[in-house]
């Protein structure tokens, strides 16, 4: 898939309104309803206390300073200090608990997202680069966290304070308050207009960042090819092109944000000038005491800070909103379709036979058929080999068996049950696959065998390792089951990764095994271990071997020749040698891997 196709796929299903965001966040807030209620009470109390300070100063002017009442002045100053201390304490408590609430919600949201990602059908990962998924699961989720630390929470806090200021102004003098705030709607409109322009820029910049991360992840995964074919300069140019597009959008967002500062400074000047002028001009006519005018002026000065904070955090809020759109789009993606064990008619014991019943399959309606009228029965305990050129449909058969793609109804059976009636969790507990390139996680060899399943004992793994010759091999290379494995098994050979995968099979004891034989060259001693391990894991198990080595093919009693999605021939090695020229051609190719005669 090209980068353009990836970009086309990187769309949000719908743009979230503020109401939509609340609806999506509400379930997380409800889990912490008591904490949230207490915090709302603290915020309201903070707003009330903050308005008592200018009122107290105004009262001090009228009743202590003008009247020269030292005793009252002392009491009022002590009261002022206590109010400031109370404000500081409430602010500390509010910040701490809002941050704590945000961290909890962020943890729950990230947990939900990671859990959901692991339920996606395989096709989702084919259409979406890992870099994009990682960006949404990390950057975008972290950005949503700003809603609770610096975004919507701060907007709420400052909003309550702003309302309390406006109420205080109107309580002192309705007429003067109206005249002072006449410029408020104009500056509010300008600020919101700038913020809305920023919103679309942020949305586009996140798409560019996702694309950039996808490019980086892809090239780091293929770093050996990059270096081997000297693609460093080519990649640098491609990266610079994509990075420049992201930079331009980021600069546009910064410009919009920078324009906000002059707007706020002008608003600040208008408020101060208006408060001075109208208090002086209308104050005496309104019969306001000097202290009341001082209080009014102090309240008016306080308007600018919460308004500035709201608009600044609104920018962050817009950023978080675009991240929320992307995260909730992922949460809304359909999970892999599977019925539950309660819904199925699953018997306690299913004989591990496999039947393909006139199965035809293609990945998309507008693509060609990958498998055509496949009919095949594999009896319990039977081991068969499938051979064919690249693109013949071998991997597709295995993908259908694992339930990664939906087979047409009544065309694929495990035991006597159609695969669509079998829960995928149960199916995959009975079927294991050894791939050509087996994925190993960072951790110990033991952890990679057990996959940290609590049901598999260490004693069992040690016995399996002894049986497969893995223990002896590790000792010879000065390692053991507790040796560390690097990411993707980078510090292990292909043969060692294969042996660990075989040990994993025996640890989980599946009834059906699919072995996609490795094509890479392996030293003769490890090759012997793998051949012995192959015989061990397939013994008394229904097994399908996608064979690439003649030695493996000759050991199978039944071999399927697959070509262009069709079974062209089947039989024993000798039967196919005598009956199929196509088979003989393939065998000649495999001879180069084993270096033995085909007879």
XYZ file of C-alpha atoms in Angstrom:
599
model
C 0.000 0.000 0.000
C 1.378 3.389 -0.918
C 1.849 6.319 1.444
C -1.038 8.088 -0.273
C -3.345 5.166 0.450
C -2.213 5.176 4.073
C -2.929 8.893 4.257
C -6.373 8.333 2.785
C -7.080 5.769 5.488
C -5.927 8.142 8.245
C -9.308 9.776 8.690
C -11.526 10.263 11.720
C -15.010 8.859 11.316
C -16.643 11.988 12.651
C -15.546 15.286 14.122
C -16.362 15.614 17.797
C -18.440 18.496 19.055
C -17.997 19.618 22.661
C -21.163 17.717 23.562
C -19.853 14.579 21.835
C -16.592 14.844 23.757
C -18.473 15.087 27.045
C -20.553 12.024 26.136
C -17.388 10.016 25.385
C -15.538 11.154 28.515
C -18.589 10.854 30.798
C -18.210 7.087 31.516
C -14.681 7.722 32.773
C -15.811 10.669 34.908
C -18.645 8.617 36.442
C -16.111 6.138 37.825
C -14.704 8.999 39.930
C -17.960 10.813 40.692
C -17.170 11.455 44.387
C -13.733 12.933 43.644
C -15.208 15.090 40.894
C -17.995 16.365 43.170
C -15.497 17.350 45.870
C -13.333 19.109 43.295
C -16.267 21.109 41.923
C -17.076 22.214 45.475
C -13.436 23.285 46.002
C -13.420 25.255 42.729
C -16.614 27.126 43.635
C -15.225 27.820 47.118
C -11.999 29.141 45.550
C -13.992 31.502 43.336
C -15.948 32.846 46.311
C -12.798 33.307 48.415
C -10.981 35.050 45.544
C -13.819 37.629 45.346
C -13.679 38.281 49.064
C -10.179 39.765 48.717
C -11.117 42.868 46.598
C -14.274 43.283 48.686
C -12.194 43.189 51.873
C -9.736 45.750 50.453
C -12.604 48.075 49.514
C -14.098 47.695 52.994
C -10.651 48.450 54.484
C -10.416 51.707 52.507
C -13.869 52.935 53.622
C -13.875 51.795 57.236
C -10.248 51.601 58.335
C -8.063 53.900 56.244
C -10.438 56.853 55.771
C -11.639 56.634 59.372
C -8.077 55.924 60.589
C -9.193 52.947 62.684
C -5.903 51.174 63.416
C -7.480 48.326 65.355
C -9.918 47.551 62.542
C -7.120 47.921 59.986
C -5.035 45.353 61.853
C -7.959 42.911 62.006
C -8.739 43.373 58.313
C -5.101 42.877 57.308
C -4.998 39.646 59.323
C -8.210 38.617 57.573
C -6.623 39.416 54.211
C -3.579 37.238 54.990
C -5.863 34.377 56.102
C -7.865 34.647 52.871
C -4.680 34.471 50.798
C -3.482 31.448 52.801
C -6.872 29.757 52.307
C -6.734 30.533 48.576
C -3.253 29.002 48.341
C -4.359 25.845 50.196
C -7.479 25.440 48.047
C -5.416 26.008 44.898
C -2.890 23.370 45.970
C -5.613 20.820 46.765
C -7.452 21.586 43.523
C -4.341 21.209 41.336
C -3.206 18.001 43.045
C -6.548 16.218 42.858
C -7.335 17.351 39.326
C -3.936 16.038 38.216
C -4.596 12.805 40.087
C -8.042 12.475 38.503
C -6.568 13.162 35.066
C -3.832 10.558 35.558
C -6.399 7.924 36.549
C -8.663 8.655 33.589
C -5.666 8.694 31.256
C -4.559 5.301 32.597
C -8.045 3.851 32.070
C -8.364 5.323 28.582
C -4.943 4.068 27.509
C -5.720 0.644 28.964
C -9.028 0.501 27.068
C -7.312 1.525 23.839
C -4.439 -0.971 24.081
C -6.907 -3.732 24.978
C -9.104 -2.788 22.013
C -6.172 -2.652 19.579
C -5.352 -6.277 20.409
C -8.864 -7.334 19.338
C -8.686 -5.791 15.848
C -8.821 -8.131 12.864
C -5.493 -8.746 11.148
C -6.722 -6.813 8.126
C -6.704 -3.602 10.199
C -2.945 -3.909 10.708
C -2.469 -4.551 6.997
C -4.156 -1.233 6.195
C -2.704 0.894 8.995
C 1.047 1.338 9.510
C 2.314 0.609 13.003
C 3.739 4.138 13.313
C 0.251 5.587 12.993
C -1.200 3.206 15.571
C 1.629 3.979 18.013
C 1.101 7.726 17.499
C -2.556 7.431 18.417
C -1.926 5.156 21.382
C 0.799 7.394 22.844
C 0.886 10.994 21.562
C -2.850 11.394 21.072
C -3.789 9.722 24.359
C -1.233 11.894 26.188
C -2.715 14.960 24.502
C -6.146 13.998 25.834
C -4.531 14.056 29.268
C -4.098 17.803 28.794
C -7.888 18.067 29.052
C -7.595 17.217 32.732
C -4.272 18.792 33.626
C -4.273 22.041 31.650
C -7.219 21.990 29.299
C -10.889 21.654 30.103
C -10.248 21.558 33.852
C -8.455 24.895 33.769
C -11.151 26.314 31.518
C -13.742 25.199 34.054
C -11.814 26.628 37.013
C -11.135 29.954 35.319
C -14.690 30.032 33.978
C -16.115 29.798 37.494
C -13.741 32.548 38.647
C -14.717 34.751 35.672
C -18.418 34.337 36.456
C -17.772 35.216 40.103
C -15.923 38.392 38.990
C -18.757 39.453 36.682
C -21.312 38.856 39.436
C -19.216 40.958 41.842
C -18.957 43.826 39.328
C -22.690 43.885 38.682
C -23.449 43.739 42.407
C -21.352 46.901 42.981
C -22.842 48.842 40.048
C -24.845 47.409 37.175
C -24.468 50.558 35.013
C -20.697 50.922 35.452
C -20.218 47.182 34.874
C -22.094 47.394 31.544
C -20.023 50.381 30.391
C -16.737 48.780 31.477
C -17.457 45.474 29.744
C -18.782 46.937 26.484
C -15.641 45.772 24.640
C -15.833 42.250 26.078
C -17.969 40.678 23.265
C -15.741 42.160 20.554
C -12.536 40.701 21.958
C -14.283 37.425 22.767
C -15.353 37.106 19.118
C -11.836 37.846 17.842
C -10.258 35.322 20.200
C -12.723 32.522 19.422
C -12.367 33.153 15.687
C -8.597 32.709 15.960
C -9.065 29.533 17.996
C -11.417 27.999 15.439
C -8.905 28.678 12.666
C -6.302 26.881 14.730
C -8.513 23.818 15.211
C -8.458 22.714 11.558
C -4.722 23.392 11.340
C -4.140 21.177 14.371
C -6.252 18.407 12.860
C -4.199 18.430 9.659
C -0.899 18.654 11.547
C -1.763 15.498 13.509
C -2.331 13.636 10.255
C 1.084 14.797 9.058
C 2.713 13.780 12.351
C 1.103 10.346 12.121
C 2.387 9.965 8.559
C 5.847 11.099 9.655
C 5.953 8.586 12.512
C 4.813 5.823 10.158
C 7.656 6.659 7.785
C 10.232 6.622 10.607
C 8.923 3.339 12.075
C 8.942 1.642 8.672
C 12.511 2.670 7.903
C 13.836 1.768 11.342
C 12.292 -1.689 10.986
C 14.053 -1.998 7.637
C 17.293 -0.306 8.704
C 19.449 -3.155 7.365
C 18.009 -2.726 3.865
C 18.389 1.051 4.161
C 22.090 0.702 4.936
C 22.730 -2.210 2.576
C 21.324 -0.375 -0.454
C 22.626 3.062 0.590
C 19.167 4.582 0.893
C 20.236 7.001 3.623
C 20.201 10.110 1.427
C 17.015 9.026 -0.352
C 15.295 8.475 2.986
C 16.597 11.775 4.273
C 15.042 13.620 1.329
C 11.730 11.802 1.779
C 11.787 12.548 5.493
C 12.574 16.225 4.925
C 9.656 16.531 2.498
C 7.207 15.070 4.995
C 8.774 16.916 7.917
C 8.522 20.229 6.031
C 4.787 19.726 5.516
C 4.358 19.115 9.250
C 6.543 22.150 10.042
C 4.403 24.471 7.892
C 1.227 23.406 9.667
C 2.901 23.792 13.066
C 4.065 27.303 12.133
C 0.560 28.243 11.016
C -0.800 27.089 14.367
C 1.922 29.090 16.149
C 1.052 32.227 14.153
C -2.589 31.953 15.176
C -1.551 31.511 18.788
C 0.852 34.482 18.574
C -1.954 36.735 17.308
C -3.833 35.941 20.498
C -1.336 37.849 22.635
C -1.908 41.308 21.071
C -5.650 40.724 21.256
C -5.387 39.979 24.974
C -3.108 42.970 25.606
C -5.589 45.286 23.899
C -8.408 43.787 25.931
C -6.401 44.347 29.096
C -5.845 48.012 28.162
C -9.524 48.570 27.351
C -10.694 47.019 30.628
C -8.277 49.060 32.782
C -9.044 52.296 30.930
C -12.797 51.698 31.065
C -12.735 50.831 34.769
C -10.763 53.980 35.621
C -12.851 56.259 33.443
C -16.330 55.029 34.320
C -15.582 54.618 38.036
C -14.316 58.188 38.088
C -17.101 59.565 35.874
C -20.081 57.595 37.154
C -18.891 56.561 40.615
C -19.868 59.708 42.493
C -23.134 60.056 40.518
C -23.981 56.479 41.493
C -23.184 57.306 45.098
C -20.365 54.776 45.328
C -18.001 55.015 48.266
C -14.278 55.219 47.566
C -13.793 51.690 48.873
C -16.488 50.345 46.534
C -14.778 52.016 43.570
C -11.448 50.482 44.646
C -13.112 47.068 44.925
C -14.715 47.518 41.482
C -11.374 48.415 39.941
C -9.663 45.395 41.542
C -12.435 43.084 40.314
C -12.077 44.562 36.812
C -8.315 43.999 36.856
C -8.943 40.348 37.744
C -11.079 39.784 34.616
C -8.088 39.731 32.292
C -6.245 36.826 33.944
C -9.028 34.194 33.826
C -10.069 35.353 30.351
C -6.466 35.056 29.127
C -6.152 31.638 30.782
C -9.392 30.428 29.202
C -8.301 31.465 25.720
C -4.793 30.040 26.121
C -6.135 26.744 27.426
C -8.773 26.786 24.713
C -5.925 26.403 22.227
C -4.749 23.330 24.119
C -8.335 22.164 24.358
C -8.639 22.318 20.552
C -5.461 20.266 20.287
C -6.841 17.715 22.734
C -10.146 17.635 20.863
C -8.460 16.658 17.592
C -6.528 13.954 19.472
C -9.767 12.733 21.052
C -11.325 12.393 17.595
C -8.482 10.099 16.548
C -8.442 8.053 19.760
C -12.203 7.509 19.855
C -12.150 6.622 16.157
C -9.810 3.783 17.127
C -12.019 2.759 20.042
C -14.978 2.631 17.641
C -13.202 0.304 15.222
C -14.950 -3.087 15.085
C -13.230 -5.903 16.930
C -12.536 -9.229 15.312
C -15.853 -11.011 14.835
C -16.168 -14.069 17.039
C -18.946 -15.800 18.880
C -18.637 -16.596 22.576
C -18.352 -20.125 23.925
C -21.840 -19.758 25.418
C -23.285 -18.964 21.981
C -21.547 -21.866 20.267
C -22.527 -25.516 20.289
C -18.972 -26.428 21.175
C -18.659 -29.991 22.393
C -16.177 -30.828 25.117
C -14.102 -32.902 22.725
C -13.627 -32.208 19.039
C -11.518 -34.624 17.051
C -8.905 -32.409 15.393
C -9.771 -33.127 11.780
C -9.769 -30.371 9.143
C -11.968 -30.146 6.066
C -11.922 -27.599 3.249
C -15.234 -28.050 1.451
C -15.206 -26.501 -2.038
C -13.675 -23.339 -0.525
C -13.044 -20.269 -2.675
C -11.690 -17.061 -1.197
C -10.531 -13.563 -2.128
C -9.434 -10.779 0.225
C -11.604 -8.071 -1.329
C -14.466 -8.088 -3.796
C -12.457 -6.189 -6.405
C -9.457 -8.556 -6.192
C -8.808 -11.909 -7.867
C -9.574 -15.240 -6.253
C -6.691 -16.430 -4.081
C -8.146 -19.901 -3.449
C -10.404 -21.697 -5.918
C -12.694 -24.595 -5.012
C -10.342 -26.157 -2.471
C -11.618 -29.531 -1.243
C -9.463 -31.354 1.266
C -9.888 -33.585 4.317
C -7.102 -33.990 6.876
C -7.851 -36.779 9.340
C -6.981 -36.619 13.069
C -3.282 -37.227 13.615
C -2.448 -36.989 9.909
C 0.555 -34.960 8.776
C 0.466 -33.461 5.274
C 2.831 -31.234 3.335
C 1.764 -28.350 1.106
C 4.146 -27.126 -1.554
C 3.793 -24.467 -4.213
C 5.344 -21.377 -5.651
C 5.090 -17.987 -3.927
C 1.562 -16.639 -4.301
C -0.038 -20.053 -4.777
C -2.315 -19.595 -1.742
C -0.487 -21.547 0.976
C -0.409 -18.687 3.511
C -4.048 -17.830 2.805
C -5.128 -21.364 3.743
C -3.283 -20.969 7.049
C -4.757 -17.503 7.680
C -8.256 -18.923 7.200
C -7.499 -21.803 9.567
C -6.420 -19.362 12.268
C -9.573 -17.300 11.771
C -7.658 -14.171 10.762
C -9.953 -13.802 7.762
C -13.550 -15.065 7.543
C -13.910 -18.161 5.388
C -17.155 -18.470 3.391
C -19.805 -20.139 5.530
C -19.957 -23.932 5.530
C -16.666 -24.184 3.624
C -14.107 -24.824 6.380
C -14.647 -27.310 9.222
C -12.704 -28.173 12.360
C -13.944 -31.546 13.477
C -17.582 -31.524 12.442
C -18.120 -27.831 13.173
C -18.015 -24.973 10.647
C -15.203 -22.643 11.661
C -17.611 -19.670 11.863
C -19.396 -21.412 14.776
C -16.193 -21.893 16.774
C -15.047 -19.135 19.179
C -11.697 -17.797 17.970
C -10.191 -17.901 21.452
C -10.977 -21.615 21.689
C -9.823 -22.257 18.115
C -6.447 -20.624 18.690
C -5.958 -22.549 21.924
C -6.197 -25.759 19.876
C -4.138 -24.615 16.889
C -0.581 -23.315 16.868
C 1.581 -22.013 14.054
C 5.348 -22.064 13.699
C 6.223 -19.352 11.205
C 9.267 -18.965 8.999
C 10.377 -15.929 10.991
C 9.158 -16.495 14.528
C 8.558 -13.357 16.546
C 10.319 -13.216 19.891
C 9.693 -10.604 22.554
C 12.291 -8.798 24.617
C 12.738 -10.885 27.762
C 14.240 -14.257 28.658
C 14.153 -17.417 26.560
C 11.905 -18.959 29.225
C 9.437 -16.074 28.994
C 9.357 -16.409 25.215
C 8.472 -20.088 25.495
C 5.731 -19.701 28.110
C 4.600 -16.244 26.939
C 4.300 -15.715 30.712
C 1.278 -18.016 30.964
C 0.619 -18.849 34.637
C -0.589 -22.336 33.631
C 2.805 -23.494 32.360
C 5.331 -24.547 34.982
C 9.055 -23.947 34.818
C 9.650 -27.664 35.426
C 7.655 -28.486 32.300
C 9.682 -26.063 30.181
C 12.985 -27.470 31.424
C 11.800 -30.973 30.477
C 10.728 -29.791 27.001
C 14.038 -27.981 26.459
C 15.932 -31.174 27.378
C 13.770 -33.244 25.040
C 14.328 -30.931 22.054
C 18.062 -30.605 22.666
C 17.620 -26.891 23.336
C 19.223 -27.081 26.794
C 22.400 -28.721 25.467
C 22.580 -26.239 22.602
C 22.265 -23.293 25.001
C 24.974 -24.689 27.293
C 27.332 -25.031 24.326
C 26.753 -21.366 23.484
C 27.171 -20.338 27.161
C 23.508 -19.479 27.641
C 20.495 -20.893 29.454
C 16.712 -20.489 29.699
C 17.177 -17.272 31.670
C 19.370 -15.610 29.045
C 18.006 -12.357 27.674
C 16.482 -12.165 24.219
C 16.790 -8.867 22.384
C 13.886 -7.293 20.526
C 12.584 -9.622 17.769
C 15.250 -12.160 18.784
C 18.021 -10.151 17.142
C 20.733 -11.913 19.194
C 19.559 -15.407 18.178
C 20.058 -17.330 14.961
C 17.137 -18.368 12.744
C 17.559 -21.966 13.927
C 17.510 -20.962 17.589
C 14.357 -18.926 17.078
C 12.801 -21.972 15.399
C 13.720 -24.245 18.324
C 12.184 -21.798 20.801
C 9.003 -21.777 18.699
C 8.933 -25.604 18.787
C 9.341 -25.538 22.570
C 6.435 -23.078 22.731
C 4.288 -25.575 20.768
C 4.993 -28.381 23.232
C 4.371 -26.054 26.177
C 0.881 -25.091 24.988
C 0.004 -28.593 23.686
C -2.217 -27.724 20.701
C -4.075 -30.465 18.838
C -3.429 -28.969 15.391
C -0.058 -27.659 14.212
C 0.857 -25.588 11.183
C 4.560 -25.444 10.397
C 5.756 -22.904 7.842
C 9.227 -24.240 7.285
C 12.120 -21.768 7.290
C 13.899 -21.220 3.981
C 17.056 -19.724 5.474
C 20.269 -21.725 5.653
C 20.899 -23.332 9.043
C 24.060 -25.082 10.210
C 23.937 -28.875 9.988
C 23.852 -29.482 13.739
C 20.935 -27.090 14.310
C 19.269 -28.573 11.211
C 19.375 -32.009 12.847
C 17.838 -30.602 16.021
C 15.055 -28.935 14.013
C 14.325 -32.114 12.036
C 14.077 -34.115 15.259
C 11.924 -31.396 16.846
C 9.629 -31.359 13.807
C 9.055 -35.102 14.145
C 8.424 -34.661 17.868
C 5.845 -31.872 17.646
C 3.940 -33.452 14.742
C 3.746 -36.885 16.352
C 0.097 -37.842 17.062
C -1.047 -34.352 16.067
C -2.961 -33.152 13.045
C -0.332 -31.134 11.227
C 0.112 -29.115 8.063
C 3.644 -28.411 6.908
C 4.295 -25.715 4.330
C 7.418 -27.442 3.116
C 10.516 -25.888 1.587
C 12.976 -28.729 2.212
C 13.060 -31.998 0.353
C 13.928 -33.913 3.510
C 10.655 -32.755 5.080
C 8.581 -33.439 1.964
C 9.806 -37.024 1.648
C 8.766 -37.801 5.239
C 5.109 -36.855 4.606
C 2.762 -39.582 3.397
C 0.544 -37.073 1.605
C 1.694 -33.996 -0.290
C -0.492 -31.293 -1.835
C 0.713 -29.371 -4.859
C -0.879 -25.923 -4.837
C -0.693 -23.572 -7.815
C -2.609 -20.329 -8.462
C -5.062 -21.136 -5.685
C -5.914 -24.647 -6.876
C -4.884 -28.131 -5.773
C -3.171 -29.433 -8.910
C -2.125 -32.794 -7.510
C -1.838 -34.771 -4.283
C -0.212 -38.027 -3.254
C 3.035 -39.397 -1.910
C 6.426 -38.114 -2.969
C 7.054 -41.010 -5.358
C 3.532 -40.816 -6.821
C 3.854 -37.120 -7.589
C 7.340 -37.538 -9.045
C 5.988 -39.983 -11.586
C 2.686 -38.193 -12.300
C 3.362 -34.401 -12.174
C 5.947 -32.488 -14.199
C 5.070 -29.370 -12.193
C 5.965 -31.232 -8.998
C 9.259 -32.435 -10.479
C 10.180 -28.849 -11.381
C 9.550 -27.689 -7.808
C 11.532 -30.578 -6.362
C 14.514 -29.669 -8.491
C 14.344 -26.208 -6.959
C 14.201 -27.633 -3.416
C 17.231 -29.820 -4.145
C 19.394 -26.721 -3.895
C 18.345 -26.322 -0.251
C 19.054 -29.898 0.807
C 21.721 -30.871 -1.687
C 20.304 -34.404 -2.031
C 18.760 -36.451 -4.777
C 15.010 -36.206 -5.273
C 14.658 -39.995 -5.523
